[in-house]
């Protein structure tokens, strides 16, 4: 049987400062930082709060990534997972039991990025803490999340869970509203336990469920909003294309009071292991010339 709650020592360890999961894009990392809304408020300047040196997705934080096919949803999630794992094995200490693991991925995507690293066998070390679970049906989706707490009990170093995507097996026209509600409830319960009991950060990607027409937006597949799988404060990152073909991301925070705070759009591009800031890349190139 699972323990009904964590011990006092486990709780203290779970709330201590941990390095966040970074996306590879500093502006996006800042938006995902838990204190970003507070810093954006007029009263923040009058406080003594000092922003952290590192930004990104924190333990127990929930992020939903939305966008059309090809917009970069998987790449963004991939970057969070691989960069978090790489930073952990590069700077962590296995003996101190502070090396985190993630639930996701494929080998070939990361070889080009880390093949020249000074850390011996870094790619193998990264992948040793990456768990890929392939789900091919809505029944498997429900079964896996029903047993997720027990899986995390055996793999308690996992601190980031990526579900890519939650709509892949909940978009079937044959699924009734009741069937979809049951799956959503199972996924929500599993993720909430992973977040609260095991201090996992949660990332879920979704596909668009509407299309635009002359009559407005039309629902083409069953909708699956973030409140269907999370009951806590939610960070949403919506990916889209600009008219010139460049990519943009808009981060919004939706809390329990349904107040929505949107950040300014952020331009990004994708690479082999995630996303990056093209403006920062241009600036770095100019500085080296």
PDB file of C-alpha atoms in Angstrom:
ATOM      1  CA  UNK A   1       0.000   0.000   0.000  1.00  0.00           C
ATOM      2  CA  UNK A   2       1.082   3.567  -0.651  1.00  0.00           C
ATOM      3  CA  UNK A   3       1.928   5.830   2.243  1.00  0.00           C
ATOM      4  CA  UNK A   4      -1.010   8.171   2.955  1.00  0.00           C
ATOM      5  CA  UNK A   5       1.331  11.160   3.282  1.00  0.00           C
ATOM      6  CA  UNK A   6       4.989  12.140   3.152  1.00  0.00           C
ATOM      7  CA  UNK A   7       7.113  12.477   6.276  1.00  0.00           C
ATOM      8  CA  UNK A   8       8.154  15.812   7.767  1.00  0.00           C
ATOM      9  CA  UNK A   9      11.710  15.343   6.486  1.00  0.00           C
ATOM     10  CA  UNK A  10      10.456  14.537   2.988  1.00  0.00           C
ATOM     11  CA  UNK A  11       8.292  17.659   3.082  1.00  0.00           C
ATOM     12  CA  UNK A  12      11.228  19.866   4.084  1.00  0.00           C
ATOM     13  CA  UNK A  13      13.369  18.353   1.338  1.00  0.00           C
ATOM     14  CA  UNK A  14      10.598  18.829  -1.208  1.00  0.00           C
ATOM     15  CA  UNK A  15      10.184  22.562  -0.552  1.00  0.00           C
ATOM     16  CA  UNK A  16      13.855  23.507  -0.453  1.00  0.00           C
ATOM     17  CA  UNK A  17      15.221  25.446  -3.400  1.00  0.00           C
ATOM     18  CA  UNK A  18      15.857  23.239  -6.421  1.00  0.00           C
ATOM     19  CA  UNK A  19      17.201  24.307  -9.824  1.00  0.00           C
ATOM     20  CA  UNK A  20      14.238  24.898 -12.149  1.00  0.00           C
ATOM     21  CA  UNK A  21      13.678  23.112 -15.451  1.00  0.00           C
ATOM     22  CA  UNK A  22      14.814  25.513 -18.187  1.00  0.00           C
ATOM     23  CA  UNK A  23      13.444  25.755 -21.730  1.00  0.00           C
ATOM     24  CA  UNK A  24      16.570  27.147 -23.405  1.00  0.00           C
ATOM     25  CA  UNK A  25      14.849  30.532 -23.891  1.00  0.00           C
ATOM     26  CA  UNK A  26      15.615  33.007 -21.083  1.00  0.00           C
ATOM     27  CA  UNK A  27      12.542  35.202 -21.652  1.00  0.00           C
ATOM     28  CA  UNK A  28      10.218  32.217 -21.634  1.00  0.00           C
ATOM     29  CA  UNK A  29      11.936  30.855 -18.527  1.00  0.00           C
ATOM     30  CA  UNK A  30      11.286  34.173 -16.780  1.00  0.00           C
ATOM     31  CA  UNK A  31       7.578  34.021 -17.660  1.00  0.00           C
ATOM     32  CA  UNK A  32       7.344  30.485 -16.272  1.00  0.00           C
ATOM     33  CA  UNK A  33       9.018  31.507 -13.015  1.00  0.00           C
ATOM     34  CA  UNK A  34       6.544  31.359 -10.121  1.00  0.00           C
ATOM     35  CA  UNK A  35       7.280  34.952  -9.083  1.00  0.00           C
ATOM     36  CA  UNK A  36       6.859  36.448 -12.543  1.00  0.00           C
ATOM     37  CA  UNK A  37       3.326  37.753 -11.915  1.00  0.00           C
ATOM     38  CA  UNK A  38       4.339  39.328  -8.620  1.00  0.00           C
ATOM     39  CA  UNK A  39       7.309  41.008 -10.281  1.00  0.00           C
ATOM     40  CA  UNK A  40       5.023  42.409 -12.985  1.00  0.00           C
ATOM     41  CA  UNK A  41       2.765  44.088 -10.435  1.00  0.00           C
ATOM     42  CA  UNK A  42       3.313  47.779  -9.497  1.00  0.00           C
ATOM     43  CA  UNK A  43       3.771  46.890  -5.823  1.00  0.00           C
ATOM     44  CA  UNK A  44       6.706  44.572  -6.507  1.00  0.00           C
ATOM     45  CA  UNK A  45       9.185  47.439  -6.884  1.00  0.00           C
ATOM     46  CA  UNK A  46       8.451  48.614  -3.336  1.00  0.00           C
ATOM     47  CA  UNK A  47       9.246  45.210  -1.779  1.00  0.00           C
ATOM     48  CA  UNK A  48      12.586  43.754  -0.816  1.00  0.00           C
ATOM     49  CA  UNK A  49      12.011  40.601  -2.870  1.00  0.00           C
ATOM     50  CA  UNK A  50      15.046  39.532  -4.864  1.00  0.00           C
ATOM     51  CA  UNK A  51      14.409  37.490  -8.036  1.00  0.00           C
ATOM     52  CA  UNK A  52      16.370  34.234  -8.291  1.00  0.00           C
ATOM     53  CA  UNK A  53      19.357  33.891 -10.586  1.00  0.00           C
ATOM     54  CA  UNK A  54      17.719  30.972 -12.370  1.00  0.00           C
ATOM     55  CA  UNK A  55      14.266  30.933 -13.908  1.00  0.00           C
ATOM     56  CA  UNK A  56      12.110  28.189 -15.369  1.00  0.00           C
ATOM     57  CA  UNK A  57       9.558  25.575 -14.371  1.00  0.00           C
ATOM     58  CA  UNK A  58       9.625  24.774 -10.648  1.00  0.00           C
ATOM     59  CA  UNK A  59       8.793  21.601  -8.746  1.00  0.00           C
ATOM     60  CA  UNK A  60       5.016  21.057  -8.413  1.00  0.00           C
ATOM     61  CA  UNK A  61       4.317  23.642 -11.124  1.00  0.00           C
ATOM     62  CA  UNK A  62       1.763  22.789 -13.836  1.00  0.00           C
ATOM     63  CA  UNK A  63       2.229  23.828 -17.483  1.00  0.00           C
ATOM     64  CA  UNK A  64      -0.047  23.199 -20.456  1.00  0.00           C
ATOM     65  CA  UNK A  65       1.440  23.735 -23.938  1.00  0.00           C
ATOM     66  CA  UNK A  66      -1.077  24.392 -26.716  1.00  0.00           C
ATOM     67  CA  UNK A  67      -0.788  25.000 -30.436  1.00  0.00           C
ATOM     68  CA  UNK A  68      -1.330  23.682 -33.976  1.00  0.00           C
ATOM     69  CA  UNK A  69       0.631  20.743 -35.439  1.00  0.00           C
ATOM     70  CA  UNK A  70       4.276  21.644 -36.037  1.00  0.00           C
ATOM     71  CA  UNK A  71       4.217  24.689 -33.756  1.00  0.00           C
ATOM     72  CA  UNK A  72       6.833  23.225 -31.412  1.00  0.00           C
ATOM     73  CA  UNK A  73       4.835  21.735 -28.529  1.00  0.00           C
ATOM     74  CA  UNK A  74       6.887  18.557 -28.290  1.00  0.00           C
ATOM     75  CA  UNK A  75      10.139  20.470 -28.849  1.00  0.00           C
ATOM     76  CA  UNK A  76       9.388  22.794 -25.940  1.00  0.00           C
ATOM     77  CA  UNK A  77       8.559  19.865 -23.660  1.00  0.00           C
ATOM     78  CA  UNK A  78      11.630  18.000 -24.910  1.00  0.00           C
ATOM     79  CA  UNK A  79      13.875  20.937 -24.072  1.00  0.00           C
ATOM     80  CA  UNK A  80      12.548  21.099 -20.516  1.00  0.00           C
ATOM     81  CA  UNK A  81      13.185  17.399 -20.013  1.00  0.00           C
ATOM     82  CA  UNK A  82      16.615  17.057 -21.618  1.00  0.00           C
ATOM     83  CA  UNK A  83      18.091  20.315 -20.315  1.00  0.00           C
ATOM     84  CA  UNK A  84      16.853  19.530 -16.818  1.00  0.00           C
ATOM     85  CA  UNK A  85      18.352  16.063 -16.917  1.00  0.00           C
ATOM     86  CA  UNK A  86      21.640  17.281 -18.456  1.00  0.00           C
ATOM     87  CA  UNK A  87      22.051  19.990 -15.813  1.00  0.00           C
ATOM     88  CA  UNK A  88      21.322  17.457 -13.102  1.00  0.00           C
ATOM     89  CA  UNK A  89      23.942  14.900 -14.141  1.00  0.00           C
ATOM     90  CA  UNK A  90      26.489  17.608 -14.986  1.00  0.00           C
ATOM     91  CA  UNK A  91      26.323  19.419 -11.648  1.00  0.00           C
ATOM     92  CA  UNK A  92      24.520  17.021  -9.316  1.00  0.00           C
ATOM     93  CA  UNK A  93      25.999  14.410  -7.030  1.00  0.00           C
ATOM     94  CA  UNK A  94      24.589  10.885  -7.235  1.00  0.00           C
ATOM     95  CA  UNK A  95      25.679  10.230  -3.644  1.00  0.00           C
ATOM     96  CA  UNK A  96      23.591  13.154  -2.391  1.00  0.00           C
ATOM     97  CA  UNK A  97      20.550  11.689  -4.136  1.00  0.00           C
ATOM     98  CA  UNK A  98      19.730  15.039  -5.747  1.00  0.00           C
ATOM     99  CA  UNK A  99      19.953  13.932  -9.373  1.00  0.00           C
ATOM    100  CA  UNK A 100      16.512  14.259 -10.934  1.00  0.00           C
ATOM    101  CA  UNK A 101      14.982  12.055 -13.596  1.00  0.00           C
ATOM    102  CA  UNK A 102      12.271  12.734 -16.150  1.00  0.00           C
ATOM    103  CA  UNK A 103       9.509  10.766 -17.823  1.00  0.00           C
ATOM    104  CA  UNK A 104       9.882  11.022 -21.695  1.00  0.00           C
ATOM    105  CA  UNK A 105      12.158  10.819 -24.915  1.00  0.00           C
ATOM    106  CA  UNK A 106      14.353   9.409 -27.797  1.00  0.00           C
ATOM    107  CA  UNK A 107      18.121   9.053 -28.116  1.00  0.00           C
ATOM    108  CA  UNK A 108      18.974  10.471 -31.563  1.00  0.00           C
ATOM    109  CA  UNK A 109      17.598  13.933 -30.784  1.00  0.00           C
ATOM    110  CA  UNK A 110      20.194  14.766 -28.153  1.00  0.00           C
ATOM    111  CA  UNK A 111      23.421  13.274 -29.515  1.00  0.00           C
ATOM    112  CA  UNK A 112      24.345  16.327 -31.601  1.00  0.00           C
ATOM    113  CA  UNK A 113      23.855  18.719 -28.688  1.00  0.00           C
ATOM    114  CA  UNK A 114      25.918  16.944 -26.030  1.00  0.00           C
ATOM    115  CA  UNK A 115      28.403  14.802 -28.003  1.00  0.00           C
ATOM    116  CA  UNK A 116      31.299  17.231 -27.326  1.00  0.00           C
ATOM    117  CA  UNK A 117      30.607  17.639 -23.612  1.00  0.00           C
ATOM    118  CA  UNK A 118      33.507  17.453 -21.163  1.00  0.00           C
ATOM    119  CA  UNK A 119      31.387  15.264 -18.885  1.00  0.00           C
ATOM    120  CA  UNK A 120      32.251  11.591 -19.579  1.00  0.00           C
ATOM    121  CA  UNK A 121      29.392   9.545 -21.062  1.00  0.00           C
ATOM    122  CA  UNK A 122      26.990  12.465 -20.609  1.00  0.00           C
ATOM    123  CA  UNK A 123      24.478  11.211 -23.200  1.00  0.00           C
ATOM    124  CA  UNK A 124      24.247   7.803 -21.524  1.00  0.00           C
ATOM    125  CA  UNK A 125      23.889   9.473 -18.139  1.00  0.00           C
ATOM    126  CA  UNK A 126      21.118  11.723 -19.437  1.00  0.00           C
ATOM    127  CA  UNK A 127      19.208   8.811 -20.931  1.00  0.00           C
ATOM    128  CA  UNK A 128      19.675   6.615 -17.876  1.00  0.00           C
ATOM    129  CA  UNK A 129      17.266   8.913 -16.071  1.00  0.00           C
ATOM    130  CA  UNK A 130      14.756   9.318 -18.907  1.00  0.00           C
ATOM    131  CA  UNK A 131      11.723   7.035 -18.945  1.00  0.00           C
ATOM    132  CA  UNK A 132       9.716   6.730 -22.178  1.00  0.00           C
ATOM    133  CA  UNK A 133       6.219   5.302 -21.871  1.00  0.00           C
ATOM    134  CA  UNK A 134       4.349   4.771 -25.148  1.00  0.00           C
ATOM    135  CA  UNK A 135       0.574   4.885 -24.874  1.00  0.00           C
ATOM    136  CA  UNK A 136      -1.526   3.771 -27.842  1.00  0.00           C
ATOM    137  CA  UNK A 137      -5.119   4.018 -26.613  1.00  0.00           C
ATOM    138  CA  UNK A 138      -7.364   5.829 -24.185  1.00  0.00           C
ATOM    139  CA  UNK A 139      -7.604   2.625 -22.133  1.00  0.00           C
ATOM    140  CA  UNK A 140      -3.800   2.514 -21.754  1.00  0.00           C
ATOM    141  CA  UNK A 141      -3.812   6.209 -20.854  1.00  0.00           C
ATOM    142  CA  UNK A 142      -6.271   5.618 -18.036  1.00  0.00           C
ATOM    143  CA  UNK A 143      -4.481   2.473 -16.841  1.00  0.00           C
ATOM    144  CA  UNK A 144      -1.069   4.167 -16.704  1.00  0.00           C
ATOM    145  CA  UNK A 145      -2.261   7.183 -14.724  1.00  0.00           C
ATOM    146  CA  UNK A 146      -4.298   4.977 -12.422  1.00  0.00           C
ATOM    147  CA  UNK A 147      -1.012   3.269 -11.518  1.00  0.00           C
ATOM    148  CA  UNK A 148       1.228   6.362 -11.736  1.00  0.00           C
ATOM    149  CA  UNK A 149       1.554   6.765  -7.924  1.00  0.00           C
ATOM    150  CA  UNK A 150       2.865   3.202  -7.610  1.00  0.00           C
ATOM    151  CA  UNK A 151       5.223   3.769 -10.557  1.00  0.00           C
ATOM    152  CA  UNK A 152       6.604   6.891  -8.876  1.00  0.00           C
ATOM    153  CA  UNK A 153       7.033   4.962  -5.649  1.00  0.00           C
ATOM    154  CA  UNK A 154       9.539   2.761  -7.517  1.00  0.00           C
ATOM    155  CA  UNK A 155      11.037   5.663  -9.524  1.00  0.00           C
ATOM    156  CA  UNK A 156      11.142   8.382  -6.886  1.00  0.00           C
ATOM    157  CA  UNK A 157      13.888  10.414  -8.588  1.00  0.00           C
ATOM    158  CA  UNK A 158      11.488  11.417 -11.353  1.00  0.00           C
ATOM    159  CA  UNK A 159      10.711  15.116 -10.846  1.00  0.00           C
ATOM    160  CA  UNK A 160       9.298  16.085 -14.250  1.00  0.00           C
ATOM    161  CA  UNK A 161       6.393  14.364 -16.000  1.00  0.00           C
ATOM    162  CA  UNK A 162       5.581  15.163 -19.633  1.00  0.00           C
ATOM    163  CA  UNK A 163       2.317  13.970 -21.197  1.00  0.00           C
ATOM    164  CA  UNK A 164       2.545  14.504 -24.969  1.00  0.00           C
ATOM    165  CA  UNK A 165      -0.273  14.794 -25.657  1.00  0.00           C
ATOM    166  CA  UNK A 166      -3.373  14.596 -23.514  1.00  0.00           C
ATOM    167  CA  UNK A 167      -5.601  15.045 -26.575  1.00  0.00           C
ATOM    168  CA  UNK A 168      -3.999  12.228 -28.604  1.00  0.00           C
ATOM    169  CA  UNK A 169      -6.318   9.605 -27.116  1.00  0.00           C
ATOM    170  CA  UNK A 170      -9.224  11.769 -25.981  1.00  0.00           C
ATOM    171  CA  UNK A 171     -10.188  13.178 -29.389  1.00  0.00           C
ATOM    172  CA  UNK A 172     -12.058  10.149 -30.676  1.00  0.00           C
ATOM    173  CA  UNK A 173     -15.530  11.008 -31.950  1.00  0.00           C
ATOM    174  CA  UNK A 174     -16.723   7.643 -30.615  1.00  0.00           C
ATOM    175  CA  UNK A 175     -15.890   8.667 -27.035  1.00  0.00           C
ATOM    176  CA  UNK A 176     -18.865   9.865 -25.047  1.00  0.00           C
ATOM    177  CA  UNK A 177     -18.727  12.849 -22.713  1.00  0.00           C
ATOM    178  CA  UNK A 178     -18.887  10.430 -19.796  1.00  0.00           C
ATOM    179  CA  UNK A 179     -15.927   8.396 -21.137  1.00  0.00           C
ATOM    180  CA  UNK A 180     -13.875  11.557 -21.559  1.00  0.00           C
ATOM    181  CA  UNK A 181     -14.761  12.729 -18.053  1.00  0.00           C
ATOM    182  CA  UNK A 182     -13.634   9.405 -16.586  1.00  0.00           C
ATOM    183  CA  UNK A 183     -10.268   9.586 -18.388  1.00  0.00           C
ATOM    184  CA  UNK A 184      -9.827  13.222 -17.345  1.00  0.00           C
ATOM    185  CA  UNK A 185     -10.537  12.352 -13.715  1.00  0.00           C
ATOM    186  CA  UNK A 186      -8.009   9.490 -13.715  1.00  0.00           C
ATOM    187  CA  UNK A 187      -5.318  11.648 -15.341  1.00  0.00           C
ATOM    188  CA  UNK A 188      -6.023  14.527 -12.949  1.00  0.00           C
ATOM    189  CA  UNK A 189      -5.839  12.316  -9.858  1.00  0.00           C
ATOM    190  CA  UNK A 190      -2.571  10.735 -10.992  1.00  0.00           C
ATOM    191  CA  UNK A 191      -0.927  14.055 -11.822  1.00  0.00           C
ATOM    192  CA  UNK A 192      -2.080  15.744  -8.625  1.00  0.00           C
ATOM    193  CA  UNK A 193      -0.557  12.936  -6.542  1.00  0.00           C
ATOM    194  CA  UNK A 194       2.643  13.169  -8.597  1.00  0.00           C
ATOM    195  CA  UNK A 195       2.755  16.909  -7.962  1.00  0.00           C
ATOM    196  CA  UNK A 196       1.802  17.042  -4.283  1.00  0.00           C
ATOM    197  CA  UNK A 197       3.324  13.826  -2.947  1.00  0.00           C
ATOM    198  CA  UNK A 198       6.373  13.427  -5.192  1.00  0.00           C
ATOM    199  CA  UNK A 199       7.085  17.122  -5.958  1.00  0.00           C
ATOM    200  CA  UNK A 200       6.950  16.606  -9.731  1.00  0.00           C
ATOM    201  CA  UNK A 201       6.641  19.422 -12.228  1.00  0.00           C
ATOM    202  CA  UNK A 202       3.894  18.609 -14.738  1.00  0.00           C
ATOM    203  CA  UNK A 203       3.902  19.421 -18.475  1.00  0.00           C
ATOM    204  CA  UNK A 204       0.942  18.505 -20.684  1.00  0.00           C
ATOM    205  CA  UNK A 205       0.653  19.271 -24.404  1.00  0.00           C
ATOM    206  CA  UNK A 206      -2.654  19.587 -26.242  1.00  0.00           C
ATOM    207  CA  UNK A 207      -3.674  19.906 -29.866  1.00  0.00           C
ATOM    208  CA  UNK A 208      -6.081  22.534 -31.121  1.00  0.00           C
ATOM    209  CA  UNK A 209      -9.693  21.417 -31.067  1.00  0.00           C
ATOM    210  CA  UNK A 210     -11.223  24.211 -33.134  1.00  0.00           C
ATOM    211  CA  UNK A 211     -10.895  25.678 -36.610  1.00  0.00           C
ATOM    212  CA  UNK A 212     -11.843  29.106 -37.927  1.00  0.00           C
ATOM    213  CA  UNK A 213     -14.483  29.594 -40.603  1.00  0.00           C
ATOM    214  CA  UNK A 214     -16.669  32.359 -41.922  1.00  0.00           C
ATOM    215  CA  UNK A 215     -19.086  31.629 -39.119  1.00  0.00           C
ATOM    216  CA  UNK A 216     -16.425  31.808 -36.424  1.00  0.00           C
ATOM    217  CA  UNK A 217     -14.739  29.043 -34.458  1.00  0.00           C
ATOM    218  CA  UNK A 218     -16.114  25.537 -34.932  1.00  0.00           C
ATOM    219  CA  UNK A 219     -15.409  22.670 -32.540  1.00  0.00           C
ATOM    220  CA  UNK A 220     -14.050  19.817 -34.669  1.00  0.00           C
ATOM    221  CA  UNK A 221     -13.064  17.414 -31.882  1.00  0.00           C
ATOM    222  CA  UNK A 222     -14.042  17.080 -28.227  1.00  0.00           C
ATOM    223  CA  UNK A 223     -12.571  19.876 -26.132  1.00  0.00           C
ATOM    224  CA  UNK A 224     -10.121  19.133 -23.310  1.00  0.00           C
ATOM    225  CA  UNK A 225      -9.273  22.267 -21.343  1.00  0.00           C
ATOM    226  CA  UNK A 226      -6.597  22.550 -18.659  1.00  0.00           C
ATOM    227  CA  UNK A 227      -9.123  22.567 -15.820  1.00  0.00           C
ATOM    228  CA  UNK A 228     -10.035  19.023 -16.858  1.00  0.00           C
ATOM    229  CA  UNK A 229      -6.687  17.660 -15.650  1.00  0.00           C
ATOM    230  CA  UNK A 230      -5.436  20.189 -13.069  1.00  0.00           C
ATOM    231  CA  UNK A 231      -7.038  21.726  -9.988  1.00  0.00           C
ATOM    232  CA  UNK A 232      -4.189  24.080  -9.121  1.00  0.00           C
ATOM    233  CA  UNK A 233      -2.763  27.284 -10.594  1.00  0.00           C
ATOM    234  CA  UNK A 234      -2.040  26.683 -14.263  1.00  0.00           C
ATOM    235  CA  UNK A 235       0.624  28.119 -16.565  1.00  0.00           C
ATOM    236  CA  UNK A 236      -0.412  27.955 -20.226  1.00  0.00           C
ATOM    237  CA  UNK A 237       1.926  28.493 -23.159  1.00  0.00           C
ATOM    238  CA  UNK A 238       0.156  28.977 -26.495  1.00  0.00           C
ATOM    239  CA  UNK A 239       2.363  28.477 -29.548  1.00  0.00           C
ATOM    240  CA  UNK A 240       1.496  29.969 -32.935  1.00  0.00           C
ATOM    241  CA  UNK A 241       2.948  31.413 -36.140  1.00  0.00           C
ATOM    242  CA  UNK A 242       3.404  35.067 -37.036  1.00  0.00           C
ATOM    243  CA  UNK A 243       2.419  36.285 -40.505  1.00  0.00           C
ATOM    244  CA  UNK A 244       6.057  36.162 -41.636  1.00  0.00           C
ATOM    245  CA  UNK A 245       6.296  32.480 -40.660  1.00  0.00           C
ATOM    246  CA  UNK A 246       8.287  33.020 -37.464  1.00  0.00           C
ATOM    247  CA  UNK A 247       7.142  31.335 -34.271  1.00  0.00           C
ATOM    248  CA  UNK A 248       5.721  32.992 -31.177  1.00  0.00           C
ATOM    249  CA  UNK A 249       4.717  31.905 -27.699  1.00  0.00           C
ATOM    250  CA  UNK A 250       2.298  33.592 -25.317  1.00  0.00           C
ATOM    251  CA  UNK A 251       2.405  32.615 -21.643  1.00  0.00           C
ATOM    252  CA  UNK A 252      -0.733  33.048 -19.558  1.00  0.00           C
ATOM    253  CA  UNK A 253      -1.403  32.171 -15.924  1.00  0.00           C
ATOM    254  CA  UNK A 254      -4.852  30.962 -14.974  1.00  0.00           C
ATOM    255  CA  UNK A 255      -5.373  30.625 -11.211  1.00  0.00           C
ATOM    256  CA  UNK A 256      -8.264  29.262  -9.165  1.00  0.00           C
ATOM    257  CA  UNK A 257     -10.033  32.629  -9.159  1.00  0.00           C
ATOM    258  CA  UNK A 258     -10.083  32.470 -12.982  1.00  0.00           C
ATOM    259  CA  UNK A 259      -8.021  35.642 -13.254  1.00  0.00           C
ATOM    260  CA  UNK A 260      -5.919  35.493 -16.408  1.00  0.00           C
ATOM    261  CA  UNK A 261      -2.580  37.268 -16.710  1.00  0.00           C
ATOM    262  CA  UNK A 262      -0.933  37.320 -20.154  1.00  0.00           C
ATOM    263  CA  UNK A 263       2.693  38.136 -20.878  1.00  0.00           C
ATOM    264  CA  UNK A 264       3.928  39.828 -24.041  1.00  0.00           C
ATOM    265  CA  UNK A 265       4.410  37.468 -27.030  1.00  0.00           C
ATOM    266  CA  UNK A 266       7.855  35.876 -27.272  1.00  0.00           C
ATOM    267  CA  UNK A 267       9.606  34.984 -30.532  1.00  0.00           C
ATOM    268  CA  UNK A 268      11.330  31.592 -30.613  1.00  0.00           C
ATOM    269  CA  UNK A 269      12.748  28.982 -32.980  1.00  0.00           C
ATOM    270  CA  UNK A 270      13.312  25.240 -32.602  1.00  0.00           C
ATOM    271  CA  UNK A 271      16.497  23.164 -32.715  1.00  0.00           C
ATOM    272  CA  UNK A 272      17.400  19.508 -32.235  1.00  0.00           C
ATOM    273  CA  UNK A 273      16.590  19.377 -28.520  1.00  0.00           C
ATOM    274  CA  UNK A 274      14.032  22.101 -27.935  1.00  0.00           C
ATOM    275  CA  UNK A 275      13.649  25.826 -28.509  1.00  0.00           C
ATOM    276  CA  UNK A 276      15.920  28.876 -28.405  1.00  0.00           C
ATOM    277  CA  UNK A 277      15.812  32.671 -28.580  1.00  0.00           C
ATOM    278  CA  UNK A 278      16.821  33.785 -32.123  1.00  0.00           C
ATOM    279  CA  UNK A 279      17.391  37.365 -30.940  1.00  0.00           C
ATOM    280  CA  UNK A 280      19.844  36.189 -28.295  1.00  0.00           C
ATOM    281  CA  UNK A 281      21.637  34.031 -30.872  1.00  0.00           C
ATOM    282  CA  UNK A 282      22.055  37.002 -33.234  1.00  0.00           C
ATOM    283  CA  UNK A 283      23.336  39.178 -30.398  1.00  0.00           C
ATOM    284  CA  UNK A 284      25.870  36.548 -29.310  1.00  0.00           C
ATOM    285  CA  UNK A 285      27.076  36.186 -32.905  1.00  0.00           C
ATOM    286  CA  UNK A 286      27.564  39.942 -33.215  1.00  0.00           C
ATOM    287  CA  UNK A 287      29.485  40.063 -29.932  1.00  0.00           C
ATOM    288  CA  UNK A 288      31.915  37.364 -31.083  1.00  0.00           C
ATOM    289  CA  UNK A 289      32.641  39.076 -34.420  1.00  0.00           C
TER     290      UNK A 289
END
